[in-house]
């Protein structure tokens, strides 16, 4: 019987991996410097803690509010199931009147995320459980109310 030749893999060379690692590190350092330099021009973002009202005391979450841009991202957790044909509607309170910002997207059981834009002179955000076809006025109980800091 004939012996089969043994194939050996060449020993790995560290240089290509080290070159990739060095390039990655240099890129991260450059990105960090760019963010620090550009960071002074970025509008301030305020993080606001959210707690449920007496109607839903277990609800909690956070609002990231960019006042200079007039936008806010809302993330709520521990939301009870809204029921069939219902969802959680986000409201912008401006001059004492509510305006729908649409429905929160339920991204996991009990977790909803939404975006409110065009906040202008808004003084608060609120969330109510509503029928999915409601866009006019709140009809359900307010489960979250978040005062917004004054623009400045």
XYZ file of C-alpha atoms in Angstrom:
152
model
C 0.000 0.000 0.000
C 1.145 3.389 -0.864
C 1.586 5.984 1.864
C -0.483 9.122 1.448
C 1.442 12.357 1.551
C 0.723 14.426 4.620
C -0.345 17.948 3.979
C 0.609 20.497 6.489
C -0.944 23.864 6.806
C 1.541 26.687 6.852
C 2.049 28.251 10.253
C -0.262 31.232 10.688
C 1.457 34.542 10.303
C 0.446 37.183 12.815
C 1.211 40.166 10.574
C -2.068 40.346 8.615
C -4.135 40.078 11.802
C -1.975 42.678 13.516
C -2.329 45.026 10.536
C -6.127 44.681 10.619
C -6.164 45.262 14.389
C -3.958 48.351 14.048
C -6.180 49.761 11.296
C -9.272 49.117 13.404
C -7.739 50.829 16.438
C -6.656 53.816 14.327
C -10.164 54.091 12.908
C -11.744 53.988 16.363
C -9.361 56.656 17.655
C -10.133 58.898 14.663
C -13.882 58.355 15.159
C -13.581 59.211 18.866
C -11.680 62.426 18.102
C -14.251 63.401 15.452
C -17.094 62.831 17.899
C -15.391 64.922 20.566
C -14.723 67.797 18.180
C -18.186 67.636 16.657
C -19.809 67.049 20.041
C -19.836 70.768 20.856
C -22.065 71.461 17.852
C -24.644 68.821 18.681
C -27.925 69.855 20.288
C -28.352 68.844 23.919
C -30.379 65.743 24.666
C -32.152 65.437 27.998
C -32.958 62.013 29.450
C -36.171 62.043 31.460
C -37.228 59.197 33.742
C -40.833 58.111 33.303
C -43.158 56.654 35.917
C -46.730 55.554 35.381
C -49.675 57.498 36.776
C -52.062 56.103 39.379
C -53.850 54.418 36.455
C -50.745 52.298 35.687
C -48.222 52.605 38.546
C -46.000 49.743 37.317
C -45.208 51.430 33.992
C -41.722 52.896 33.749
C -39.441 54.142 31.046
C -37.365 56.936 29.613
C -37.774 59.859 27.242
C -34.812 61.215 25.274
C -35.721 64.797 24.459
C -33.761 66.894 21.939
C -35.308 70.282 22.623
C -33.371 72.119 19.905
C -34.646 69.634 17.327
C -38.135 69.425 18.806
C -38.109 65.632 18.951
C -38.414 62.996 21.639
C -38.011 59.237 21.714
C -40.209 57.460 24.252
C -39.519 53.954 25.566
C -41.911 52.449 28.087
C -41.787 49.073 29.787
C -44.096 47.045 31.993
C -47.079 48.084 29.863
C -50.128 45.901 30.439
C -51.552 44.252 27.292
C -53.675 46.915 25.552
C -56.383 44.464 24.413
C -57.631 43.454 20.992
C -57.862 46.322 18.511
C -56.177 48.714 20.932
C -52.741 50.220 21.369
C -50.893 52.890 23.291
C -51.179 56.342 21.738
C -48.546 59.018 22.307
C -49.857 62.553 22.746
C -48.071 65.887 22.518
C -49.548 68.458 24.905
C -49.179 71.957 23.459
C -51.099 75.011 24.703
C -53.112 72.662 26.906
C -54.430 70.640 23.951
C -53.414 67.080 22.982
C -52.179 66.216 19.489
C -51.567 62.616 18.459
C -47.984 61.631 17.702
C -49.124 58.156 16.684
C -49.086 54.829 18.447
C -46.198 53.267 20.306
C -44.713 50.283 18.528
C -44.815 47.258 20.798
C -41.312 45.841 20.311
C -41.618 43.120 22.962
C -44.284 42.054 25.431
C -44.918 45.051 27.666
C -42.389 47.290 25.867
C -43.412 50.188 23.613
C -41.332 52.705 21.664
C -42.467 55.891 19.935
C -41.217 59.106 18.373
C -42.743 62.542 18.790
C -41.608 65.243 16.375
C -42.546 68.868 15.840
C -42.706 69.507 19.560
C -42.369 73.291 19.164
C -44.007 74.752 22.248
C -44.997 71.386 23.742
C -45.058 71.285 27.522
C -45.640 67.551 28.049
C -46.041 64.137 26.492
C -48.724 61.662 27.533
C -49.733 58.084 26.707
C -53.227 56.600 26.770
C -54.637 53.219 25.716
C -56.806 53.814 22.652
C -58.610 52.053 19.807
C -56.179 51.747 16.895
C -58.324 54.022 14.694
C -58.275 56.931 17.176
C -56.201 59.958 16.197
C -58.399 62.821 17.386
C -58.567 63.109 21.155
C -57.626 60.881 24.073
C -60.469 58.713 25.307
C -58.610 56.331 27.625
C -56.996 56.993 30.985
C -53.628 58.733 30.978
C -51.100 56.102 32.026
C -48.004 58.291 31.550
C -47.522 62.048 31.660
C -44.041 63.506 31.165
C -43.479 67.255 31.612
C -40.914 68.561 29.100
C -38.263 71.031 30.195
C -38.558 74.537 28.804
C -36.719 75.057 25.550
C -33.668 77.140 25.836
